[in-house]
Coordinates of C-alpha atoms in Angstrom, one line a residue:
Chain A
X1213 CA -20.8 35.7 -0.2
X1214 CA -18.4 33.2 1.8
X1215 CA -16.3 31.3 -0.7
X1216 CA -16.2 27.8 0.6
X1217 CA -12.9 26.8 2.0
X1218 CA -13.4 22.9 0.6
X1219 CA -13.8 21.3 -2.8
X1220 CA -15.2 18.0 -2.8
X1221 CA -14.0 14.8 -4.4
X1222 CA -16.0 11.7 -4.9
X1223 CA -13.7 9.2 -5.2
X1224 CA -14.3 5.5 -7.0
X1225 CA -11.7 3.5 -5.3
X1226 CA -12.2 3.3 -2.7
X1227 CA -15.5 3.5 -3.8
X1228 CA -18.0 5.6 -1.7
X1229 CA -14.9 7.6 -0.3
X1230 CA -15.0 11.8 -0.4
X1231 CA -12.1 13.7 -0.3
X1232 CA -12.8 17.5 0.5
X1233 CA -9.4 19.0 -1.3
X1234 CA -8.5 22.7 0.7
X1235 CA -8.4 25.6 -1.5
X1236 CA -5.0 26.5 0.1
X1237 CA -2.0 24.2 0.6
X1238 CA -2.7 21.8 3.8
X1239 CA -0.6 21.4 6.2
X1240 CA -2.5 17.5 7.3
X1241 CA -5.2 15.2 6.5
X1242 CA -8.2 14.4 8.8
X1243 CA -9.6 11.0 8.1
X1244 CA -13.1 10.6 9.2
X1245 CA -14.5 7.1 9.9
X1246 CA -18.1 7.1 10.7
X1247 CA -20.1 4.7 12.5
X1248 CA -22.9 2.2 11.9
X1249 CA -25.1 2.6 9.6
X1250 CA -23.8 6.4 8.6
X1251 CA -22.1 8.1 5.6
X1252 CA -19.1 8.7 4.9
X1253 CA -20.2 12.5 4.9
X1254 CA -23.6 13.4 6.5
X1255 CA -22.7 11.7 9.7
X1256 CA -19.7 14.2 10.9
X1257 CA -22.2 17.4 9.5
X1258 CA -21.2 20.4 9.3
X1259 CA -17.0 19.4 10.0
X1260 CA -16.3 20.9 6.5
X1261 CA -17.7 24.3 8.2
X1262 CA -14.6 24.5 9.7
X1263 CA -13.2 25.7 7.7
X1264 CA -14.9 28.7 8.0
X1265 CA -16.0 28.8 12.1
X1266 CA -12.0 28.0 12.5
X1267 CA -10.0 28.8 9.9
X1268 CA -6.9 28.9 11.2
X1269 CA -6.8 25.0 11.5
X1270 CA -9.0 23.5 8.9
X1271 CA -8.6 25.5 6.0
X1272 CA -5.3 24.3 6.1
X1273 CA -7.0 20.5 6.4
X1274 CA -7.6 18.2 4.0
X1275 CA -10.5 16.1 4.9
X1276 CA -11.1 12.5 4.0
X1277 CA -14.0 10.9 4.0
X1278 CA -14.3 7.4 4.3
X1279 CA -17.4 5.2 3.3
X1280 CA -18.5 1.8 4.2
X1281 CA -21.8 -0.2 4.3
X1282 CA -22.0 -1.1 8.2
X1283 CA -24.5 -3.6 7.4
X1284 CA -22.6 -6.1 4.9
X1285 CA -19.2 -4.7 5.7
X1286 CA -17.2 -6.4 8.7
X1287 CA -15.1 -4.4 10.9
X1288 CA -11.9 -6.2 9.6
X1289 CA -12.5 -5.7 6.3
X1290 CA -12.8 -2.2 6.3
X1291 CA -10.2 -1.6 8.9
X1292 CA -8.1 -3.7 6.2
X1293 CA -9.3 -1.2 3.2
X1294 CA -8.8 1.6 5.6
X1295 CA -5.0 0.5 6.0
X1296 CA -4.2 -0.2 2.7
X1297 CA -5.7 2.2 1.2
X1298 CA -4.3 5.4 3.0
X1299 CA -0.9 5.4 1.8
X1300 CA -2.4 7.1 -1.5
X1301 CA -3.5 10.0 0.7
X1302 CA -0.9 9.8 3.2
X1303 CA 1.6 10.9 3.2
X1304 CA 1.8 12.6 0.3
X1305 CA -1.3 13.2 -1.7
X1306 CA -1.6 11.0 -5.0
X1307 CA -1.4 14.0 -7.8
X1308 CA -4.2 12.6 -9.6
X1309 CA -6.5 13.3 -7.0
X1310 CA -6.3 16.9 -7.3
X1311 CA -7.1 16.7 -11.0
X1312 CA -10.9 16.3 -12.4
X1313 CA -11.1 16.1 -16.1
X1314 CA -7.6 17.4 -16.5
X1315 CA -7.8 20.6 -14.8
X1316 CA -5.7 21.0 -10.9
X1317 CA -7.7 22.3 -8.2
X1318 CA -4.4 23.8 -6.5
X1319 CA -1.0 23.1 -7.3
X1320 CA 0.6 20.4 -6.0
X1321 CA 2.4 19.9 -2.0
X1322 CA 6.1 20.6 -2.1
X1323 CA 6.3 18.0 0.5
X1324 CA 4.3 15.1 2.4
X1325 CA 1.1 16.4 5.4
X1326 CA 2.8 17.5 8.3
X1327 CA 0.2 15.9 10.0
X1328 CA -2.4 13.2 10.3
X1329 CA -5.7 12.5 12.3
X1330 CA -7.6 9.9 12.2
X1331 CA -11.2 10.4 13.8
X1332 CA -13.6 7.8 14.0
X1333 CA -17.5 7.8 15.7
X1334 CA -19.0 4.5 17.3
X1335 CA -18.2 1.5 14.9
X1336 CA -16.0 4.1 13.5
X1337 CA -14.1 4.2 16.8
X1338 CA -13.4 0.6 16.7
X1339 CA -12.5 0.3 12.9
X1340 CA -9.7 3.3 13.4
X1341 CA -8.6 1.0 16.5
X1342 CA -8.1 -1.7 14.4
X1343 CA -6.7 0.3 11.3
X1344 CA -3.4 1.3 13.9
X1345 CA -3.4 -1.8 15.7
X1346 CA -3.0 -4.2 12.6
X1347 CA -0.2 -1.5 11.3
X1348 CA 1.2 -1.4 14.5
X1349 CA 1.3 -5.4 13.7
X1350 CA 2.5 -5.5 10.4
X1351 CA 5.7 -3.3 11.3
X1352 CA 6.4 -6.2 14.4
X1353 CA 6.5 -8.3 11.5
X1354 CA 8.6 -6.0 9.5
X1355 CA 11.1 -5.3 12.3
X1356 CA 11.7 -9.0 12.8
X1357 CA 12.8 -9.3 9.7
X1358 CA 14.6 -6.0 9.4
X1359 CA 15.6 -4.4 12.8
X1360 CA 16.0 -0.8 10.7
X1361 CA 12.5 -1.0 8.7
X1362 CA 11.0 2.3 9.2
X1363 CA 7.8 3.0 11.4
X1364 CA 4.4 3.0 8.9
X1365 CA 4.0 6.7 8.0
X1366 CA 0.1 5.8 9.5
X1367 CA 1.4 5.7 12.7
X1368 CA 2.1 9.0 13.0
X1369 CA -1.8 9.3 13.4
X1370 CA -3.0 11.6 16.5
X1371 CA -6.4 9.5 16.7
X1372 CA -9.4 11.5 18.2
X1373 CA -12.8 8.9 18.7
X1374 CA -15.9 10.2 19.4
X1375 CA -18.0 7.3 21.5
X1376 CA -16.6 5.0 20.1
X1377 CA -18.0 1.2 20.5
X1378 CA -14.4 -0.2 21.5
X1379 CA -16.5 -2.0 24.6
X1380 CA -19.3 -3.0 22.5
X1381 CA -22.6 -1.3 22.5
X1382 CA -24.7 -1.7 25.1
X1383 CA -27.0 -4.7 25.9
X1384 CA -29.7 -2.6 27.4
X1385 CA -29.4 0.5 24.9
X1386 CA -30.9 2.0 22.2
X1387 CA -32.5 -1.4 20.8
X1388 CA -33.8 -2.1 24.4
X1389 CA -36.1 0.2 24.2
X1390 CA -37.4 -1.7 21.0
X1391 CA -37.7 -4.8 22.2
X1392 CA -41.0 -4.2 23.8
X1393 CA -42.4 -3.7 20.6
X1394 CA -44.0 -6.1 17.9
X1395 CA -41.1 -4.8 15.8
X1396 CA -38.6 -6.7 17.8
X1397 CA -37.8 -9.9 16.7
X1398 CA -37.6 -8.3 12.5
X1399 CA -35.4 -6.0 13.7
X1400 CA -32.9 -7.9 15.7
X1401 CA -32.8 -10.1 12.6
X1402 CA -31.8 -7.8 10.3
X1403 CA -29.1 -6.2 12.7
X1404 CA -27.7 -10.0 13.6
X1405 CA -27.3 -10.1 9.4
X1406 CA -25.0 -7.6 9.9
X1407 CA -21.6 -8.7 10.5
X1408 CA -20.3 -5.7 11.9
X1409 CA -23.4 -5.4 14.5
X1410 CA -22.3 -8.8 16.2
X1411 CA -18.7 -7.8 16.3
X1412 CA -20.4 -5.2 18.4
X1413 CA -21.6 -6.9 21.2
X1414 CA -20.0 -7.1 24.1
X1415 CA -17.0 -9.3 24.8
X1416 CA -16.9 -10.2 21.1
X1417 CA -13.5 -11.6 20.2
X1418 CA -12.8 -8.9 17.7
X1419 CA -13.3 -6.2 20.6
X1420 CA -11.4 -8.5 22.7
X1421 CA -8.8 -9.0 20.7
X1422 CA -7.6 -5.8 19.4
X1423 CA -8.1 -4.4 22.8
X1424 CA -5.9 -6.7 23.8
X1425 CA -3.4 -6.2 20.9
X1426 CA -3.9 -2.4 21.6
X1427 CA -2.7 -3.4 25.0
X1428 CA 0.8 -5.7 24.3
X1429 CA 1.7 -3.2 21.2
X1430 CA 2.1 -0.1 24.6
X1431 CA 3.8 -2.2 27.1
X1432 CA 6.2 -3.7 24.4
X1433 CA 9.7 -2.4 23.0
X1434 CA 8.1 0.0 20.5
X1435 CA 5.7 1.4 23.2
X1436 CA 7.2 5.3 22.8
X1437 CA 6.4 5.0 19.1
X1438 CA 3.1 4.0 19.0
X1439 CA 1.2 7.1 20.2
X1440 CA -1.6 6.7 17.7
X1441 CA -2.9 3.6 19.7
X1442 CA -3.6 6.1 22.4
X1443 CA -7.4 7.9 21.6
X1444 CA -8.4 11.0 22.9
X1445 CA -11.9 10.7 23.5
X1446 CA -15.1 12.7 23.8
X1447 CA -18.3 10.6 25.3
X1448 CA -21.9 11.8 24.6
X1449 CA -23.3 11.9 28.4
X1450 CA -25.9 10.4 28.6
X1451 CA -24.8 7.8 25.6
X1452 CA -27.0 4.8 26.0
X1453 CA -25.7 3.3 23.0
X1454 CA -22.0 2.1 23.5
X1455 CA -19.8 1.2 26.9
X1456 CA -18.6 4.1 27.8
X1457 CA -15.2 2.4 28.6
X1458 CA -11.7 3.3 27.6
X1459 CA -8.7 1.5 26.9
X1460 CA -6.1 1.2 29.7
X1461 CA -3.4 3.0 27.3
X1462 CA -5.6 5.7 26.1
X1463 CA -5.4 9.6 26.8
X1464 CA -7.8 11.6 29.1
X1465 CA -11.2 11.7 28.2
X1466 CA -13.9 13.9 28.1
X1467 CA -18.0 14.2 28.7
X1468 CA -20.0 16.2 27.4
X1469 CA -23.1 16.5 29.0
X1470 CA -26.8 16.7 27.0
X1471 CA -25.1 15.6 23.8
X1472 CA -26.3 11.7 22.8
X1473 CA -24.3 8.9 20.9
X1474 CA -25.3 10.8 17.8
X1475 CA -25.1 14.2 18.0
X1476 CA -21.5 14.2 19.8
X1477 CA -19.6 14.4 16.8
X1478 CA -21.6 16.7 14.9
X1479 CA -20.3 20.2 15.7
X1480 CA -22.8 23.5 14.7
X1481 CA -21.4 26.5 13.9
X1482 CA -21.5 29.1 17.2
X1483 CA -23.5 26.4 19.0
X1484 CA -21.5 23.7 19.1
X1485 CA -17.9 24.0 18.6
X1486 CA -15.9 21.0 20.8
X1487 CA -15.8 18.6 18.0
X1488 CA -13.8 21.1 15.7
X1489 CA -11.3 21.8 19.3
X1490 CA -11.3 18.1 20.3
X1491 CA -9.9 17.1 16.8
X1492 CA -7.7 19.9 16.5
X1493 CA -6.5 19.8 20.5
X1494 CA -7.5 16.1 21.9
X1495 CA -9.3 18.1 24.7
X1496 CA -12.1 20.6 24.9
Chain B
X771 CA -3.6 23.9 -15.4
X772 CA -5.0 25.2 -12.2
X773 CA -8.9 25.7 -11.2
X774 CA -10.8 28.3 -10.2
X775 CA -12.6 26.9 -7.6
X776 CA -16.2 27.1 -9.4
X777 CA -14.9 25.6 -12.4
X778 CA -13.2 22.7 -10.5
X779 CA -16.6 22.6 -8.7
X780 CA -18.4 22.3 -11.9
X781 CA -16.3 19.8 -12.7
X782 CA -16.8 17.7 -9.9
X783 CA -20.1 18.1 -10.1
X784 CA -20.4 17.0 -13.8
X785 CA -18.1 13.8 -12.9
X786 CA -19.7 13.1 -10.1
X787 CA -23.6 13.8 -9.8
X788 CA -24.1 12.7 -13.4
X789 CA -22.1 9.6 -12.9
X790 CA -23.8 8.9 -10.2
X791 CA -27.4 9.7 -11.8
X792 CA -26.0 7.5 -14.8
X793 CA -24.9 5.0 -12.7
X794 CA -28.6 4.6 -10.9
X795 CA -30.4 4.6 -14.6
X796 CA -27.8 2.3 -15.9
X797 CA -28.2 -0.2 -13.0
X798 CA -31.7 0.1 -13.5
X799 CA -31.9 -0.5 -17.5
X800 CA -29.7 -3.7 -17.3
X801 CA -32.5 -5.1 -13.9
X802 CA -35.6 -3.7 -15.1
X803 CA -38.2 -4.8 -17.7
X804 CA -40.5 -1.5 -16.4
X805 CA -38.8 1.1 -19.5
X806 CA -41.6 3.2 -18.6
X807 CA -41.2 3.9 -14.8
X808 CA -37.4 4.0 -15.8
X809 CA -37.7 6.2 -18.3
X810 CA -39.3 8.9 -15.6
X811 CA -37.1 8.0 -13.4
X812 CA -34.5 9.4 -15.5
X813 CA -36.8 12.2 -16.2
X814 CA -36.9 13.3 -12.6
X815 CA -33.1 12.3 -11.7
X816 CA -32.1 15.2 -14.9
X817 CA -34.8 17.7 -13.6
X818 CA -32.7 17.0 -10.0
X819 CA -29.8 17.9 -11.8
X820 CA -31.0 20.8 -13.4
X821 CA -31.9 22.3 -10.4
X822 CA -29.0 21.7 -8.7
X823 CA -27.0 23.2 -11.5
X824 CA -29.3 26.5 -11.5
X825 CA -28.7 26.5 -7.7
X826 CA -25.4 26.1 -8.3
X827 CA -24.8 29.3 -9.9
X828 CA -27.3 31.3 -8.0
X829 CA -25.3 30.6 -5.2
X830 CA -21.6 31.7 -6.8
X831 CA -20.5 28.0 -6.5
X832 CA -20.6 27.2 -10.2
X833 CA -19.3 29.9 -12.9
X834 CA -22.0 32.5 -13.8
X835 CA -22.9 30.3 -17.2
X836 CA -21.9 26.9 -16.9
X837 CA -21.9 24.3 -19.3
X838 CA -22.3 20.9 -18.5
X839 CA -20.6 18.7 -21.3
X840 CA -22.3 15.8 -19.9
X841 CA -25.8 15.0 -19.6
X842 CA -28.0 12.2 -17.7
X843 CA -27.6 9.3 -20.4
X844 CA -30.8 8.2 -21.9
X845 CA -32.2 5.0 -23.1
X846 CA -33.7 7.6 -26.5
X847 CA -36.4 4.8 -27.5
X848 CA -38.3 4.7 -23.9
X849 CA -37.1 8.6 -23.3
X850 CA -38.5 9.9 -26.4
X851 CA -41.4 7.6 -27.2
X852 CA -43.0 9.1 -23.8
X853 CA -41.6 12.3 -23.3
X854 CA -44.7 14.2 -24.0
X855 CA -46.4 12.4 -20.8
X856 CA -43.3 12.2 -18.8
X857 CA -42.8 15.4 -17.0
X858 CA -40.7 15.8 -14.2
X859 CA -42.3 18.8 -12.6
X860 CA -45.1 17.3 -10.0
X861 CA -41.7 16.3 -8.3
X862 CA -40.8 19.7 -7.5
X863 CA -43.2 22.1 -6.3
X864 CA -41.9 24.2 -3.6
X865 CA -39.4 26.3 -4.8
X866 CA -35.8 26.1 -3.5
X867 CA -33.9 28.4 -1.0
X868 CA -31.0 30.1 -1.7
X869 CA -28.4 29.1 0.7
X870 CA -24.8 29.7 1.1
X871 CA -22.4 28.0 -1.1
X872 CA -21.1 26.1 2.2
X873 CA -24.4 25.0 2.4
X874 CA -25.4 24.3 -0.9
X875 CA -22.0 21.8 -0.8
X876 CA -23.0 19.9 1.7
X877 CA -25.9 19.1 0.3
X878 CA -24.8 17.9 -3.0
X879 CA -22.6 15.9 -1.1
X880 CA -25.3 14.5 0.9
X881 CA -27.7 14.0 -2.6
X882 CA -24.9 12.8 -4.1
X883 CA -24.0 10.1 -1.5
X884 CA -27.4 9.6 -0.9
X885 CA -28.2 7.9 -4.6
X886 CA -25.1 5.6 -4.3
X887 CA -26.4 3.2 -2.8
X888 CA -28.3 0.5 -4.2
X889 CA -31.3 0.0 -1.5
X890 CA -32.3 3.2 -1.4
X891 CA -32.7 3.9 -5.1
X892 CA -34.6 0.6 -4.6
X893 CA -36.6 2.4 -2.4
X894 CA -37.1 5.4 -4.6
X895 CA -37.8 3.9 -7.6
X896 CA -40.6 1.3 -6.1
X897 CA -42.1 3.9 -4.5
X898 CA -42.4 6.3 -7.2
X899 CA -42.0 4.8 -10.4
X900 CA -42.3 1.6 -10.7
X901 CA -44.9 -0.3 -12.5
X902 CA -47.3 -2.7 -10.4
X903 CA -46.1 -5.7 -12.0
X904 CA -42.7 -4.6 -9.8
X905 CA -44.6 -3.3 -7.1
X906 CA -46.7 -6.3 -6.1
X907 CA -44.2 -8.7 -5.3
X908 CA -42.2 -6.2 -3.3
X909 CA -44.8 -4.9 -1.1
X910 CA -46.0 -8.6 -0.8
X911 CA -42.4 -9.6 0.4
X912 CA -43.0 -6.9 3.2
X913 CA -46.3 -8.0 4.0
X914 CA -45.3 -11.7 4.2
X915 CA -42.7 -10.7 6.8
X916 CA -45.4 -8.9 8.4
X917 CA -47.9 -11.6 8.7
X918 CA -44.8 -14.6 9.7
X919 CA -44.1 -12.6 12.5
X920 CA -47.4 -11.6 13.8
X921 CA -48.4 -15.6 13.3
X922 CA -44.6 -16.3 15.5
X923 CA -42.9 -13.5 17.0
X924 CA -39.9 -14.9 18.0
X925 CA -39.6 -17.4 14.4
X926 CA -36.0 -17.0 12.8
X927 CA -37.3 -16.0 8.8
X928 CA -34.7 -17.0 5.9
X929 CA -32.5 -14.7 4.2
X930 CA -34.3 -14.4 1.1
X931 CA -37.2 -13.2 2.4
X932 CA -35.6 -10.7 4.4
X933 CA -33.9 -10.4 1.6
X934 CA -36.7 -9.2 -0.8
X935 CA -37.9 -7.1 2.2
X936 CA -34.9 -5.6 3.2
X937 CA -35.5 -2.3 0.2
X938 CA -38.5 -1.1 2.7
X939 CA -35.9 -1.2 5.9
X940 CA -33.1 0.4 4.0
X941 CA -34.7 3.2 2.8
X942 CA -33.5 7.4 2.1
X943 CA -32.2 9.1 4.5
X944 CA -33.9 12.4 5.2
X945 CA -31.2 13.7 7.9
X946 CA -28.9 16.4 6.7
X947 CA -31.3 17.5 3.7
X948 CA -32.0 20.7 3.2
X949 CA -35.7 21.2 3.5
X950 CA -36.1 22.9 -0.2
X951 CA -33.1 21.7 -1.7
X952 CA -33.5 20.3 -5.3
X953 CA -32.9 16.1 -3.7
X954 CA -35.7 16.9 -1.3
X955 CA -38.7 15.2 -3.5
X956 CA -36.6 11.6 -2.7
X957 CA -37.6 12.3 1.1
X958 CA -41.6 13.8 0.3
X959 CA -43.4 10.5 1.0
X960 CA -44.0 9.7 3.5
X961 CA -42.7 12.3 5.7
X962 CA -43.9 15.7 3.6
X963 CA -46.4 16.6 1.5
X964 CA -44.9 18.9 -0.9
X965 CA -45.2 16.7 -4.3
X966 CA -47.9 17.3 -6.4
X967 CA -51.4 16.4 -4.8
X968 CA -51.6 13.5 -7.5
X969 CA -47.9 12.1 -6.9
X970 CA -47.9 12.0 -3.3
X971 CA -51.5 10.5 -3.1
X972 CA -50.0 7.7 -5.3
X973 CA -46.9 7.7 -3.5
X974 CA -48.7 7.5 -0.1
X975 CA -51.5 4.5 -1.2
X976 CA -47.9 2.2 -2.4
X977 CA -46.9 3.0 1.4
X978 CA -49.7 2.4 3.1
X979 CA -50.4 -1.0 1.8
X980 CA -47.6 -1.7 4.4
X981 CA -47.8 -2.8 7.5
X982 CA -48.2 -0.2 9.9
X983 CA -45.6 -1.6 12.6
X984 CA -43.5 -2.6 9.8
X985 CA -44.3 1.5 8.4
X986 CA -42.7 2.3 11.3
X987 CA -39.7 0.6 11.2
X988 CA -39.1 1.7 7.8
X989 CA -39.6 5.4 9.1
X990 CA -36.8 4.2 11.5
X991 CA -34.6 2.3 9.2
X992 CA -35.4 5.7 6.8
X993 CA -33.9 7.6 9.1
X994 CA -30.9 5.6 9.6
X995 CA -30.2 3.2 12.1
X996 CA -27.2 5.0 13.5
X997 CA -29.1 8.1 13.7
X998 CA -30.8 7.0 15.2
X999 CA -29.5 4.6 17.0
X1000 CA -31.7 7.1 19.7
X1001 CA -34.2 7.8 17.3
X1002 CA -34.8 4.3 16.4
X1003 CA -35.3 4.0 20.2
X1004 CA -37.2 7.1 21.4
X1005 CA -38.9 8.5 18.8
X1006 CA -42.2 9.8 18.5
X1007 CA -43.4 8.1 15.4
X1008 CA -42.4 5.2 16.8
X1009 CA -42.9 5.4 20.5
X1010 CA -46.6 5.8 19.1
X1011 CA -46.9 2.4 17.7
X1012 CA -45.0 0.8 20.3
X1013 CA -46.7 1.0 22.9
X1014 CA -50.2 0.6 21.3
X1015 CA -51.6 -3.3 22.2
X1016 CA -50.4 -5.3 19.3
X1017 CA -53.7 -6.3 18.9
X1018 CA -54.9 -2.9 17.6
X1019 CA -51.9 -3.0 15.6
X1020 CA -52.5 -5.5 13.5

């Protein structure tokens, strides 16, 4: 019988948060940001399986999972909980989180991740966008102050987005199809309570502005050391729900064709593999 | 002191599913005037944890003979006073796989996550346990959505309407459970019929006092929006009730 490679950790603060601990000593963290109305575990399925399909990379992962509630949450606020809260994880791993009730799942790290990822789906996309650029702003602050202050450990982020809404979804998408029905108008108002679903349209300022951020953060001073505003990205093709538009700064990105907005960034063990190699690689 | 992984994993799991199950009863017993359909709530919510603890070990993921120093809290007075009527078992008939420990994890994560948050164990409990004193004005909140927008399509409806509604559009979400795993009774009605006869036919006459359009959204909004983002859209449950004539819709 296959041992599992992962221990889960249900964390309190931040509250709705799972950490999936590694049996072995990790060499990075993966943080996983999911999109709108998802969780902060059943929308990236079977991910933790990597350990297992591809061992060699992700058993030596710890995974972080992070919850929000898309529907009362805005996208500042949890890119702002995101930010502040990752420098218990990252770099080094807050000893208490490997303890439950007083007993040590593994022994603690000798040293800090080597590595970290941040991975975000759809709204997901856009909150790990605006997790980097805000950090990204807050050490522009720093360094006028302090022309030495060192470069936010979250920075060293390789950042992998699957879909992601950074363009806003899509006027004539997925809740298109609705609006023929008698189901319309109760539906579009209980999206338009949602803060995070009007930040989503297109145009909104908050897309706006941190693409545009995004944008003066590369062609400024500190350009070389700001990789992790640069996404690697994997489309759904067809993906009727979001713009399939990338920032001018960002890496190549990649199609993959008969996989929608949701199921891109859900890998399936031997049928499925490309979101496990587009995490680990940036490409597929 | 180091782990084993199964003890650290029944450690987690008593930290975490019974805080969690404690944390639903306990939100409920501070709201809630209906100590009976609590008190079976509970009922059910311990059976749940039961089995997840006997699947547990059948799958290697616990130690061979656990012991849980933590159990579901109970209100005694309401537990006890109706215990003899208050059986949990018409909520789990079909017997549940064996699956691998990989994924048995997953879904305890997923049950796990699943009851934290608060409109879906809204959801559950209205739909299964609660009393009709609570019942009544909840289903009427839907139906008075229901009836607004038929009357005025395009009207905007206030907040607190949608508010009161809004535990039939945020409902459990059935993606990502096992089909026989031990949560599965929180996704039987109305998708499955694998309660007991008697449970479900209850279950099923709360759900069908709903509007059927507004049935359908619920399905949708079940499902998750994100989801089904394209199953919101496309999908057959739905498609079937959008493009029937309103007029044989309502």
């Amino acid at each position: 019988m296959a041992e599992p490679t992962h221990s889960p950790r249900f964390l309190r603060d931040p509250e709705e948060w799972v950490l999936y601990l590694a049996k072995e000593q990790p060499r990075r963290l993966v943080v996983f940001v999911h999109g709108f109305n998802g969780r902060a575990v059943n929308s990236w399925n079977q991910f933790v399986a990597g350990g297992k399909e591809r061992p060699e990379w992700w058993a030596s992962s710890d995974l972080l999972f992070a919850g929000y509630e898309s529907t009362t949450d805005t996208i500042t606020g949890v890119a702002y909980r995101v930010r502040t809260a990752l420098p218990r994880f990252y770099p080094n791993l807050a000893g208490d989180l490997l303890e439950i009730g007083g007993v040590r799942v593994r022994e603690p790290a000798n040293g800090p991740y080597e590595e970290l990822y941040l991975v975000g789906h759809s709204l997901g996309g856009v909150i790990v966008r605006r997790v980097l650029c805000d950090a990204a702003c807050a050490w522009e602050d720093e360094l006028a102050a302090d022309s030495g202050a060192p470069r936010p450990p979250m920075l060293d982020a390789r950042t992998r987005l699957f879909s992601p809404a950074s363009k806003g979804f899509q006027p004539a998408g997925w809740l298109g199809a609705l609006s023929a029905s008698g189901a319309w108008p109760l539906l579009v108002m209980q999206l338009r309570r949602s803060p995070a679903y009007t930040s989503l349209q297109p145009g909104s300022e908050i897309l706006t502005r941190t693409e545009q951020r995004t944008a003066a953060h590369l062609s400024g001073p500190k350009a070389t050391e700001l990789g992790a505003l640069r996404a690697s990205i994997l489309w759904a093709q067809p993906d009727n729900v979001v713009e399939a538009e990338r920032y001018d700064g960002d890496l190549t990105d990649y199609f993959e064709d008969g996989k929608n907005h949701r199921s891109v960034c859900k890998p399936q063990p031997q049928k499925y593999t490309k979101p496990w190699v587009f995490v680990e690689t940036g490409k597929v | 002191m180091s782990a084993e992984p199964a003890q650290f994993r029944l450690r987690a799991f008593e930290q975490s599913m019974l805080d969690a199950m404690n944390g639903v009863v306990a939100a409920f017993l501070h709201r809630r005037e209906d100590r009976r359909g609590i008190a079976m709530f509970q009922g059910v919510l311990a059976a749940e944890s039961r089995r997840w603890l006997d699947l547990g070990v059948d799958n290697g993921y616990f130690t061979s003979e656990p012991s849980v120093e933590r159990e579901v809290v109970f209100e005694p007075e309401y537990w006890l006073e109706g215990r003899a009527e208050l059986d949990p078992r018409p909520y789990f008939l079909s017997p549940y796989l064996v699956f691998g420990p990989v994924d048995f994890d997953g879904e305890l994560v997923a049950a796990v996550t699943d009851l934290g948050r608060r409109d879906r164990v809204e959801f559950l409990y209205l739909l299964f346990f609660a009393d009709e004193e609570a019942w009544e004005p909840a289903a009427a909140a839907v139906s008075e959505v229901a009836g607004r927008l038929a009357e005025w399509p395009q009207r905007q409806l206030p907040d607190s309407l949608l508010d009161r509604a809004e535990w039939a559009l945020t409902g459990s979400e059935p993606s990502g459970i096992a089909k026989d795993c031990p949560a599965n009774w929180r996704l039987a009605a109305p998708f499955h019929q694998e309660l007991d006869a008697e449970v479900f036919a209850s279950a099923w006459r709360r759900w069908a006092t709903l509007d059927p359009w507004l049935r359908s959204i619920a399905q949708g909004a079940w499902a998750s929006a994100e989801t089904t983002a394209s199953e919101l859209a496309y999908p057959s449950r739905i498609r079937e009730e959008v493009t029937r004539p309103r007029r044989e819709i309502f």
